[in-house]
Coordinates of C-alpha atoms in Angstrom, one line a residue:
Chain A
M27 CA 76.9 129.9 -265.1
T28 CA 74.9 133.2 -265.2
K29 CA 77.8 135.0 -266.7
T30 CA 75.9 136.5 -269.1
T31 CA 73.8 138.1 -266.9
D32 CA 75.6 139.7 -264.7
L33 CA 75.8 143.3 -265.4
R34 CA 79.5 143.8 -263.9
Y35 CA 80.4 140.9 -266.2
Q36 CA 83.0 141.6 -269.6
P37 CA 83.9 139.3 -272.2
G38 CA 87.3 137.9 -272.0
F39 CA 88.7 140.0 -268.8
S40 CA 88.6 136.3 -266.9
L41 CA 90.6 134.7 -269.9
I42 CA 92.7 137.7 -270.1
T43 CA 93.3 137.3 -266.0
W44 CA 94.4 134.2 -266.1
F45 CA 96.8 134.5 -268.8
C46 CA 98.3 137.4 -267.2
I47 CA 98.7 134.5 -263.5
A48 CA 100.2 132.2 -265.4
F49 CA 102.8 135.1 -267.0
L50 CA 103.8 136.0 -264.0
Y51 CA 104.2 132.8 -262.4
A52 CA 105.8 130.4 -265.4
P53 CA 108.8 131.7 -264.8
I54 CA 109.5 131.1 -261.4
A55 CA 107.4 127.9 -261.7
V56 CA 110.0 126.1 -264.2
L57 CA 113.1 128.2 -262.1
V58 CA 111.6 126.2 -259.3
W59 CA 111.0 123.2 -261.0
F60 CA 114.8 123.1 -262.1
S61 CA 115.9 123.7 -258.9
F62 CA 115.1 119.9 -257.6
N63 CA 117.4 118.3 -261.6
Q64 CA 119.5 115.8 -260.4
N65 CA 121.1 116.7 -263.9
R66 CA 123.1 119.8 -264.8
S67 CA 120.8 120.9 -267.3
V68 CA 118.2 123.2 -266.6
T69 CA 116.1 122.9 -269.5
V70 CA 116.3 118.6 -269.4
W71 CA 114.5 117.0 -267.2
T72 CA 116.2 113.6 -265.6
E73 CA 116.0 113.3 -261.8
F74 CA 114.3 114.8 -258.4
S75 CA 117.3 115.5 -256.3
L76 CA 118.1 117.7 -253.4
D77 CA 122.3 118.0 -254.4
W78 CA 121.8 121.4 -255.6
Y79 CA 120.4 122.7 -252.3
V80 CA 123.3 120.8 -250.3
K81 CA 126.2 122.1 -252.6
A82 CA 124.6 125.5 -252.6
W83 CA 124.5 125.0 -248.8
H84 CA 128.4 124.1 -248.5
N85 CA 129.5 126.9 -251.1
E86 CA 131.8 129.5 -249.0
G87 CA 130.7 132.2 -252.1
I88 CA 128.0 131.7 -250.9
Q89 CA 127.5 131.5 -247.0
N90 CA 129.7 134.7 -247.0
A91 CA 127.4 136.5 -249.6
A92 CA 124.4 135.4 -247.4
L93 CA 125.6 136.4 -243.8
V94 CA 126.4 140.4 -246.0
S95 CA 122.7 140.6 -246.7
L96 CA 121.3 140.0 -243.3
E97 CA 124.0 141.8 -241.5
V98 CA 123.0 145.1 -244.3
A99 CA 119.5 144.7 -244.2
V100 CA 118.9 143.7 -240.4
I101 CA 120.7 146.6 -239.7
A102 CA 119.1 148.9 -241.9
M103 CA 115.9 147.4 -241.0
I104 CA 116.2 148.9 -237.6
L105 CA 117.5 152.1 -238.1
S106 CA 115.0 153.1 -241.3
T107 CA 112.1 151.8 -238.9
I108 CA 113.1 154.0 -236.3
M109 CA 113.9 157.1 -238.6
A110 CA 110.5 156.0 -240.2
T111 CA 108.3 155.8 -236.9
M112 CA 109.5 158.9 -235.9
A113 CA 109.0 161.1 -239.0
A114 CA 105.7 159.2 -239.5
L115 CA 104.9 160.3 -235.8
V116 CA 105.5 163.9 -236.3
T117 CA 103.9 164.4 -240.1
T118 CA 100.5 163.1 -239.0
R119 CA 100.0 163.1 -235.0
T120 CA 101.2 167.4 -235.3
A121 CA 99.3 170.1 -235.8
P122 CA 99.6 170.9 -239.8
Y123 CA 102.3 173.0 -240.0
R124 CA 104.7 175.0 -243.1
G125 CA 107.0 172.4 -244.5
L126 CA 104.5 169.7 -244.1
N127 CA 104.8 168.8 -247.5
L128 CA 108.3 169.1 -248.4
S129 CA 109.2 166.7 -245.3
V130 CA 107.2 164.1 -247.0
A131 CA 108.3 164.7 -250.3
V132 CA 112.2 164.7 -248.8
I133 CA 110.8 161.3 -246.9
N134 CA 109.8 160.0 -250.4
Q135 CA 112.6 161.0 -252.5
P136 CA 114.4 157.9 -252.8
L137 CA 111.3 156.4 -254.5
M138 CA 110.9 159.6 -257.4
V139 CA 115.0 158.9 -258.6
P140 CA 115.6 155.9 -260.9
E141 CA 117.1 154.1 -258.7
V142 CA 120.5 153.7 -260.9
V143 CA 120.5 157.4 -260.4
T144 CA 120.2 157.6 -256.9
A145 CA 123.4 154.6 -257.5
V146 CA 125.6 156.5 -259.4
A147 CA 125.0 159.9 -257.2
T148 CA 125.5 157.7 -253.8
L149 CA 128.7 156.2 -255.6
I150 CA 129.8 160.1 -256.3
F151 CA 129.4 161.2 -253.2
F152 CA 130.9 158.0 -251.0
A153 CA 134.1 158.5 -253.5
I154 CA 134.5 161.6 -252.0
I155 CA 133.9 161.4 -248.4
K156 CA 136.3 158.0 -248.3
Q157 CA 139.1 160.6 -250.4
A158 CA 138.3 163.2 -247.6
T159 CA 139.0 160.8 -244.9
G160 CA 140.4 157.3 -245.4
V161 CA 137.9 156.1 -243.8
T162 CA 136.6 152.3 -245.7
G163 CA 134.3 149.7 -244.3
I164 CA 130.2 148.4 -244.6
G165 CA 129.8 152.0 -242.6
Y166 CA 128.6 153.0 -246.2
L167 CA 126.2 150.2 -247.9
I168 CA 124.6 150.2 -244.5
A169 CA 124.6 153.7 -244.8
A170 CA 123.0 153.8 -248.9
H171 CA 120.0 151.1 -248.0
T172 CA 118.9 152.6 -244.5
A173 CA 118.1 156.0 -246.6
F174 CA 116.6 154.1 -249.2
C175 CA 114.6 151.4 -247.0
I176 CA 113.1 154.9 -244.6
P177 CA 110.4 155.6 -247.2
F178 CA 109.4 152.1 -247.7
A179 CA 109.5 151.3 -243.5
Y180 CA 107.1 155.0 -243.8
M181 CA 104.3 154.2 -245.4
P182 CA 102.7 151.2 -244.2
I183 CA 103.6 153.1 -240.5
R184 CA 102.0 156.5 -241.4
A185 CA 99.2 154.4 -243.0
R186 CA 98.4 152.7 -239.6
L187 CA 98.6 156.0 -238.1
E188 CA 95.9 157.7 -239.9
D189 CA 93.9 154.7 -239.4
M190 CA 93.8 155.6 -235.5
D191 CA 91.3 156.5 -233.5
L192 CA 92.7 159.5 -231.7
S193 CA 89.9 159.5 -229.2
L194 CA 92.1 156.8 -227.5
E195 CA 95.1 158.7 -227.1
Q196 CA 93.1 161.7 -226.1
A197 CA 91.3 159.7 -223.4
G198 CA 95.0 158.9 -222.0
A199 CA 95.5 162.9 -221.6
D200 CA 92.0 163.9 -220.1
L201 CA 93.4 160.6 -217.4
Y202 CA 95.8 163.3 -217.2
A203 CA 98.8 160.9 -218.0
P204 CA 101.6 162.9 -219.4
P205 CA 102.2 162.9 -223.5
F206 CA 105.2 160.3 -222.9
K207 CA 103.1 157.6 -221.0
V208 CA 100.2 157.9 -223.4
F209 CA 102.6 157.3 -226.2
R210 CA 104.1 154.0 -224.6
R211 CA 100.9 152.6 -223.7
I212 CA 98.9 153.5 -226.0
T213 CA 99.8 155.1 -229.5
L214 CA 103.3 152.8 -229.6
P215 CA 100.9 149.5 -228.7
L216 CA 98.2 150.1 -231.5
M217 CA 100.7 151.5 -234.0
M218 CA 102.7 148.1 -233.6
P219 CA 101.3 145.6 -236.7
G220 CA 102.1 149.0 -239.2
I221 CA 105.8 149.0 -237.1
L222 CA 106.1 145.6 -237.4
A223 CA 105.1 145.3 -241.4
G224 CA 107.5 148.8 -242.4
A225 CA 110.0 146.7 -240.7
M226 CA 109.7 143.5 -243.0
L227 CA 109.0 146.1 -245.7
A228 CA 112.7 148.3 -245.2
F229 CA 113.9 144.2 -245.0
I230 CA 112.9 143.1 -248.1
V231 CA 113.4 145.8 -249.7
S232 CA 117.3 146.1 -248.6
L233 CA 118.0 142.0 -249.0
D234 CA 116.3 142.4 -252.9
D235 CA 118.7 145.4 -253.1
V236 CA 120.7 145.3 -256.3
I237 CA 121.3 148.4 -258.1
I238 CA 122.6 150.5 -255.4
T239 CA 124.5 147.5 -253.8
L240 CA 126.5 147.0 -257.0
F241 CA 127.5 150.4 -257.5
V242 CA 128.4 151.0 -253.1
A243 CA 129.4 148.2 -251.8
G244 CA 133.5 147.9 -251.5
P245 CA 135.3 144.4 -251.7
G246 CA 134.2 141.7 -249.9
E247 CA 131.0 143.3 -249.3
T248 CA 129.5 140.9 -252.2
T249 CA 125.9 140.4 -251.5
L250 CA 123.3 137.7 -252.0
P251 CA 122.1 139.3 -254.6
I252 CA 125.4 140.9 -256.0
Y253 CA 126.7 136.6 -255.9
I254 CA 123.5 135.5 -258.1
L255 CA 124.4 138.2 -260.9
G256 CA 127.8 137.6 -260.7
Q257 CA 127.0 133.8 -261.1
I258 CA 124.4 134.4 -263.6
R259 CA 126.8 135.9 -265.9
R260 CA 129.4 133.5 -266.1
G261 CA 126.6 131.0 -267.0
V262 CA 123.0 129.2 -266.0
T263 CA 123.5 126.2 -262.8
P264 CA 121.0 124.8 -261.1
E265 CA 123.0 125.8 -258.1
I266 CA 121.6 129.3 -258.6
N267 CA 118.3 128.0 -259.2
A268 CA 118.2 126.6 -255.4
V269 CA 119.7 129.7 -253.9
S270 CA 116.9 131.6 -255.9
T271 CA 114.3 129.6 -254.5
V272 CA 115.3 129.7 -251.1
F273 CA 115.5 133.2 -251.1
L274 CA 112.2 133.2 -253.2
G275 CA 111.0 131.5 -251.2
I276 CA 112.1 134.0 -248.1
S277 CA 110.2 136.7 -250.0
V278 CA 106.9 134.9 -250.0
I279 CA 107.2 134.0 -246.2
L280 CA 107.5 138.0 -246.0
V281 CA 104.7 138.9 -248.0
T282 CA 102.4 136.7 -246.2
F283 CA 103.0 138.1 -243.0
I284 CA 102.7 141.6 -244.5
F285 CA 99.4 140.2 -246.4
L286 CA 98.2 138.8 -243.4
F287 CA 98.8 141.8 -240.7
G288 CA 97.1 144.6 -244.0
K289 CA 93.7 142.3 -243.7
G290 CA 94.0 141.9 -239.5
K291 CA 93.3 145.8 -239.8
N292 CA 91.2 145.7 -242.1
L293 CA 88.9 143.3 -240.1
G294 CA 89.5 145.5 -237.3
K295 CA 87.7 148.5 -239.0
Q296 CA 84.7 146.4 -239.8
Chain B
M6 CA 91.6 198.6 -221.4
P7 CA 95.1 197.6 -219.7
A8 CA 94.0 194.5 -218.1
Q9 CA 92.8 193.0 -221.1
S10 CA 95.5 193.8 -223.3
T11 CA 97.6 192.2 -220.4
T12 CA 96.1 189.0 -220.7
H13 CA 96.6 188.8 -224.0
T14 CA 99.8 189.6 -224.3
L15 CA 100.1 186.5 -222.0
L16 CA 97.8 184.7 -223.5
S17 CA 99.6 185.0 -227.2
A18 CA 103.1 184.8 -225.1
S19 CA 102.6 181.4 -224.0
V20 CA 100.6 179.9 -227.8
V21 CA 104.8 181.5 -228.6
A22 CA 105.7 179.0 -225.9
E23 CA 103.5 176.3 -227.0
E24 CA 104.7 176.6 -230.9
K25 CA 108.4 176.7 -230.1
R26 CA 108.1 173.3 -228.4
Q27 CA 106.2 171.8 -230.6
R28 CA 108.6 173.0 -233.2
H29 CA 111.4 171.6 -231.5
K30 CA 109.7 168.8 -231.1
R31 CA 109.0 167.5 -234.3
F32 CA 112.4 168.9 -235.5
S33 CA 113.9 166.4 -233.4
L34 CA 112.0 163.7 -234.4
L35 CA 111.8 164.3 -238.8
A36 CA 115.6 165.3 -238.5
P37 CA 117.2 162.1 -238.1
G38 CA 114.9 160.5 -241.1
I39 CA 115.0 163.9 -243.3
L40 CA 119.2 163.9 -242.7
T41 CA 119.5 160.7 -243.4
I42 CA 118.0 161.4 -246.9
F43 CA 119.1 163.8 -247.6
C44 CA 123.0 163.4 -247.3
I45 CA 122.3 160.4 -248.9
G46 CA 119.3 161.1 -251.6
I47 CA 119.9 164.9 -252.7
M48 CA 123.0 166.2 -251.6
P49 CA 124.7 163.5 -254.2
L50 CA 122.3 164.6 -256.7
S51 CA 123.5 168.4 -256.3
I52 CA 127.1 166.5 -256.6
V53 CA 126.4 164.5 -259.4
L54 CA 125.0 168.0 -261.6
I55 CA 128.7 169.2 -260.6
Y56 CA 130.5 166.4 -262.0
S57 CA 128.4 166.8 -265.1
V58 CA 130.6 169.5 -266.1
L59 CA 133.7 168.8 -265.2
E60 CA 136.4 167.0 -267.5
P61 CA 137.2 163.4 -266.5
G62 CA 140.1 162.4 -264.6
D63 CA 143.1 159.8 -265.6
Y64 CA 141.5 156.9 -264.0
G65 CA 137.7 157.3 -263.2
G66 CA 136.7 160.9 -260.9
V67 CA 137.1 163.6 -262.1
S68 CA 139.4 167.0 -263.0
W69 CA 138.4 170.3 -261.3
V70 CA 137.9 172.3 -264.9
L71 CA 134.6 173.3 -265.9
S72 CA 134.3 171.7 -269.3
F73 CA 130.6 170.9 -271.4
D74 CA 131.9 167.7 -273.3
A75 CA 130.3 165.5 -271.2
Y76 CA 126.8 167.4 -273.1
V77 CA 128.0 168.3 -276.2
Q78 CA 129.1 164.1 -276.2
L79 CA 125.5 162.7 -275.5
L80 CA 124.7 164.4 -279.6
F81 CA 128.2 165.0 -281.0
E82 CA 131.6 163.0 -281.6
E83 CA 134.8 164.8 -281.6
D84 CA 137.5 163.9 -284.1
I85 CA 140.6 163.0 -282.7
F86 CA 142.9 164.5 -285.4
D87 CA 141.0 168.0 -286.3
E88 CA 138.8 167.9 -283.6
T89 CA 135.6 169.3 -285.9
L90 CA 132.5 167.7 -284.2
T91 CA 130.1 165.2 -286.2
F92 CA 126.3 164.4 -285.6
T93 CA 125.8 161.0 -283.7
T94 CA 123.7 158.8 -283.4
S95 CA 125.0 155.8 -281.1
F96 CA 123.8 157.5 -278.0
L97 CA 120.5 159.3 -279.6
Q98 CA 119.7 155.3 -280.3
I99 CA 120.1 154.1 -276.9
F100 CA 117.8 157.4 -275.5
L101 CA 114.8 156.9 -277.6
R102 CA 115.3 153.1 -277.4
S103 CA 115.0 153.4 -273.4
I104 CA 111.3 155.6 -274.4
G105 CA 110.4 153.1 -276.9
L106 CA 110.4 150.6 -274.5
G107 CA 109.1 152.0 -271.7
L108 CA 106.4 153.2 -273.9
F109 CA 105.7 149.6 -274.7
T110 CA 105.6 148.6 -271.3
T111 CA 103.0 151.1 -270.3
I112 CA 101.4 150.2 -273.1
A113 CA 100.9 146.2 -272.7
C114 CA 100.9 146.0 -269.4
L115 CA 97.8 148.2 -268.9
L116 CA 96.7 146.2 -271.9
I117 CA 97.1 143.4 -269.6
G118 CA 96.7 144.6 -266.2
F119 CA 93.2 147.0 -266.6
P120 CA 91.2 143.7 -267.1
T121 CA 93.2 141.9 -264.6
A122 CA 92.1 144.6 -262.0
Y123 CA 88.7 144.5 -263.6
F124 CA 88.2 141.1 -262.5
I125 CA 89.5 140.2 -259.5
A126 CA 87.3 144.2 -258.5
T127 CA 84.4 142.4 -259.4
Q128 CA 84.6 139.3 -257.8
P129 CA 83.6 138.3 -254.4
V130 CA 85.7 138.9 -251.5
K131 CA 87.1 136.1 -250.3
R132 CA 88.4 135.0 -253.8
R133 CA 89.5 139.2 -254.6
N134 CA 92.1 138.4 -251.3
V135 CA 93.1 135.5 -252.8
W136 CA 93.5 136.6 -256.5
L137 CA 95.3 139.9 -254.8
F138 CA 97.5 138.0 -252.9
L139 CA 99.0 136.5 -256.3
I140 CA 99.2 139.7 -257.9
T141 CA 101.3 141.3 -254.1
I142 CA 103.9 138.4 -254.1
P143 CA 106.0 139.0 -257.2
F144 CA 105.4 142.7 -256.4
W145 CA 107.8 142.7 -253.8
T146 CA 110.0 139.0 -255.0
N147 CA 113.1 139.8 -256.0
L148 CA 113.4 141.3 -259.7
L149 CA 116.7 140.0 -260.4
I150 CA 115.9 136.4 -259.3
R151 CA 112.3 137.3 -261.9
T152 CA 114.4 138.4 -264.5
Y153 CA 116.9 135.5 -264.5
A154 CA 113.6 133.5 -264.5
M155 CA 113.0 134.6 -267.7
L156 CA 116.3 134.1 -269.2
L157 CA 115.6 130.5 -268.5
I158 CA 113.0 130.0 -270.8
L159 CA 114.0 133.5 -273.4
R160 CA 117.3 130.8 -273.7
D161 CA 118.3 129.1 -277.1
Q162 CA 117.6 125.8 -274.4
G163 CA 115.3 127.5 -273.2
V164 CA 111.3 126.4 -272.4
V165 CA 110.4 128.3 -274.9
N166 CA 112.3 127.3 -277.9
L167 CA 112.5 123.6 -277.0
S168 CA 108.9 122.8 -277.2
L169 CA 108.0 125.3 -280.3
I170 CA 111.1 122.7 -281.8
K171 CA 109.3 119.5 -280.0
I172 CA 105.6 120.7 -282.0
G173 CA 107.4 120.9 -285.0
L174 CA 106.7 124.7 -285.3
I175 CA 110.5 125.5 -286.1
D176 CA 112.9 123.4 -287.0
K177 CA 116.1 125.1 -284.7
A178 CA 116.1 128.1 -282.0
I179 CA 114.5 131.2 -282.7
P180 CA 117.0 133.6 -281.1
I181 CA 114.6 135.8 -278.3
L182 CA 117.3 136.6 -276.2
Y183 CA 119.6 139.8 -276.4
T184 CA 116.9 141.3 -278.4
D185 CA 114.7 144.7 -277.8
F186 CA 111.8 141.7 -277.8
A187 CA 113.1 140.3 -274.3
V188 CA 113.8 143.3 -272.9
G189 CA 110.4 144.4 -273.4
L190 CA 108.7 141.1 -272.2
G191 CA 110.8 141.4 -269.6
L192 CA 110.2 144.8 -268.4
V193 CA 106.0 143.8 -268.7
Y194 CA 106.4 140.8 -266.8
A195 CA 109.0 142.7 -263.9
Y196 CA 106.7 145.5 -263.9
L197 CA 102.9 144.7 -264.9
P198 CA 101.8 144.5 -260.7
F199 CA 102.9 148.2 -260.6
M200 CA 99.9 148.4 -263.2
V201 CA 97.2 146.2 -261.8
L202 CA 97.6 147.2 -257.4
P203 CA 97.1 150.8 -258.5
I204 CA 93.8 149.9 -261.1
Y205 CA 92.3 147.9 -258.6
A206 CA 92.7 150.5 -255.9
S207 CA 90.3 153.0 -258.2
L208 CA 87.7 150.2 -258.7
E209 CA 87.2 148.8 -255.6
K210 CA 85.3 152.0 -255.3
L211 CA 83.7 151.6 -258.5
D212 CA 79.5 152.3 -257.8
F213 CA 77.6 149.5 -259.8
R214 CA 74.7 151.5 -260.2
L215 CA 76.5 153.8 -262.2
V216 CA 77.1 150.3 -264.8
E217 CA 73.2 149.2 -264.1
A218 CA 71.8 152.4 -264.5
S219 CA 73.6 152.9 -268.5
Y220 CA 72.6 149.2 -268.9
D221 CA 68.9 150.9 -268.9
L222 CA 69.5 153.0 -271.4
Y223 CA 70.1 150.5 -273.2
A224 CA 74.0 150.6 -273.6
T225 CA 76.5 148.1 -274.6
R226 CA 78.9 146.2 -272.5
F227 CA 81.7 148.1 -274.4
K228 CA 80.0 152.1 -274.3
V229 CA 79.7 150.3 -270.8
L230 CA 83.5 150.1 -270.3
K231 CA 84.5 152.8 -272.4
R232 CA 82.2 155.1 -271.2
I233 CA 81.6 154.8 -267.4
I234 CA 84.1 151.9 -266.2
I235 CA 87.3 153.5 -267.9
P236 CA 86.7 157.6 -267.1
L237 CA 86.0 156.1 -263.3
A238 CA 88.8 154.5 -263.6
K239 CA 91.2 157.1 -264.3
P240 CA 93.3 158.0 -261.4
G241 CA 94.4 154.4 -261.0
I242 CA 95.0 153.8 -264.8
A243 CA 97.6 157.2 -264.8
A244 CA 98.8 155.8 -261.1
G245 CA 99.9 152.6 -262.6
C246 CA 101.2 154.1 -266.2
I247 CA 103.3 156.5 -264.3
L248 CA 104.5 153.4 -261.6
V249 CA 105.6 151.2 -264.8
L250 CA 107.2 154.2 -266.9
I251 CA 109.4 155.7 -264.3
P252 CA 111.3 152.2 -263.8
S253 CA 111.3 150.9 -267.3
L254 CA 112.6 154.1 -268.3
G255 CA 116.1 153.9 -265.7
A256 CA 115.6 149.6 -266.3
F257 CA 118.8 148.0 -265.5
I258 CA 118.6 144.9 -264.5
T259 CA 116.6 143.8 -267.2
P260 CA 118.4 144.5 -270.3
A261 CA 121.7 143.9 -268.1
I262 CA 120.5 140.5 -268.0
L263 CA 118.0 139.6 -271.2
G264 CA 119.5 142.4 -273.8
G265 CA 122.8 141.5 -272.8
G266 CA 125.5 143.9 -275.0
K267 CA 123.6 144.3 -277.4
S268 CA 120.3 146.0 -276.0
L269 CA 121.5 148.7 -274.3
M270 CA 119.3 151.3 -272.2
I271 CA 119.6 154.2 -270.4
G272 CA 120.6 152.7 -267.2
N273 CA 123.6 150.4 -268.6
L274 CA 125.2 153.2 -270.4
I275 CA 125.4 155.4 -267.2
S276 CA 126.9 152.5 -265.6
L277 CA 129.0 152.4 -268.3
Q278 CA 130.7 155.4 -268.5
F279 CA 131.3 154.8 -264.2
G280 CA 132.7 151.3 -264.9
Q281 CA 135.1 150.4 -268.1
A282 CA 134.6 153.5 -269.4
R283 CA 135.8 155.8 -266.8
N284 CA 134.5 158.5 -267.8
W285 CA 132.2 159.8 -264.6
P286 CA 131.5 163.3 -266.2
F287 CA 129.7 161.8 -268.7
G288 CA 127.9 159.3 -266.7
S289 CA 126.4 162.3 -264.7
A290 CA 125.4 163.7 -267.6
I291 CA 123.9 160.9 -268.6
A292 CA 122.1 160.3 -265.4
L293 CA 121.1 163.8 -265.5
V294 CA 119.1 164.1 -268.6
L295 CA 117.1 160.0 -267.1
M296 CA 116.2 162.3 -264.4
V297 CA 114.7 166.1 -266.5
I298 CA 112.6 163.1 -268.1
V299 CA 111.7 161.1 -265.3
M300 CA 110.8 164.5 -264.4
L301 CA 108.5 165.5 -266.8
S302 CA 106.9 162.3 -267.0
L303 CA 105.8 163.1 -263.1
L304 CA 105.0 167.0 -264.1
T305 CA 102.8 165.5 -266.4
Y306 CA 100.9 163.3 -264.5
L307 CA 101.1 165.7 -261.2
R308 CA 99.3 168.6 -263.5
S309 CA 96.7 166.1 -265.5
S310 CA 95.5 164.2 -262.4
A311 CA 95.4 167.9 -260.8
R312 CA 93.6 169.7 -263.8
K313 CA 90.6 166.8 -262.9
G314 CA 90.9 167.8 -259.6
L315 CA 91.4 163.7 -258.6
T316 CA 94.9 163.9 -256.7
H317 CA 94.4 162.1 -253.3
D318 CA 97.5 163.3 -251.6

């Protein structure tokens, strides 16, 4: 190896990097490994089996929680992506105006406040509305998820719009296309990768949320993470490992997609 | 020249109309997102402020009586009999623990994250993407599940204790779980990717001719690191530190699972007030104090990066 003559080389840095990766993945590896354990133990390995997956699949609590999670995440994803797309169009495609920075700050607000503070604030606010109107239901949970998903959907859409070449849209306008047609035939198709990445991020963020859901969700609105949290507090079983492994798998697939979209964008630029 | 002034007013009238149309369009596109966040993110925060100066209701909620008890309660304990106030450190301790753990997490993440980001940035492009992908995956995977994985490892019957016993280093399991150390470790584990990614972003653009030049001037490897690489990576380091510090200060899941009832942080204290303790005003007051701590660290960050003229946004 010619490492010592490489002027970028710093001693020990590769070792720390390997340590970092091992540190990040070792606990997850243990979790996944013991989800396939035939034994009830999550520490002593006996035999390979898929029993815990079968058991989790037939568990009614898990089924219901998964359906609630899916319902909330899909609706929150659609709503937040639409709002984020509209907001991103304004903050990148109109002439700078007074209040532009303020609008961006408002959109990013959920990222700057600790989640537990947002959670109790939302709890209080919804309690007041519930008391005043008597309306209950899953709508509250969906509204809370939509609000904190907006900045996550907004980021990749804005990044995509900022990277896009304006000349195509200008050419469309020069050829007498009305503004809406320019948007539908040129801007929208070009910003699609950003919208898809934003939608997936919003979906993951909603699916993963624990804290806000814990405070806002009413009875019968247990999402999968809340169900898992409840089980962890009761004691460790391989069934949780099995559910968690499936959950991790879904996140990894979605992140891979987002990563590939991102890379495609960079490749297109070069 | 009356003709010219007429065209001028006509022109300015159309400019005004156009400006009005633009404003209208801007507003209708922005409104849904802004309104949603305003109603569910910003307005509730002001309600928290109001609730913190009220008296607790009997079954949760509040009764509408102005009172600063919630803030007094943070530092003083009221005697039930003669209503005298005595200084108490029980809540202060939780605040100090949160700040201490937040700083520990930030420093530990920096010590591991900086070399990792540098190493990745100096790899060939193809391998760089693989490394980055490996860092990004934990960034977007469920924090609860990752913390649960940490619990599996740190338990008395967990992998760490069992292997230490197996190699004969210890006789019986040392309790790691439900200590400040476990919470600190869990926080580093949770937020390490938040440190690596921004530092990588600033190192990726590093001009290595500067490094070459300093070697030509007989600098040692350490001196190059200290005088060239680290100063140039400062925006990334500052961004990484703030991205780790803020969620660590407000951490809830990690101390709830790895700290149990013994190692509470501010987040758990807030949630307790809205749960078992049924003291919403006190919970609101703690939440506001947490907000102030977070805002102060954000302001420090913004001011330091503005002073160096390094902000990009």
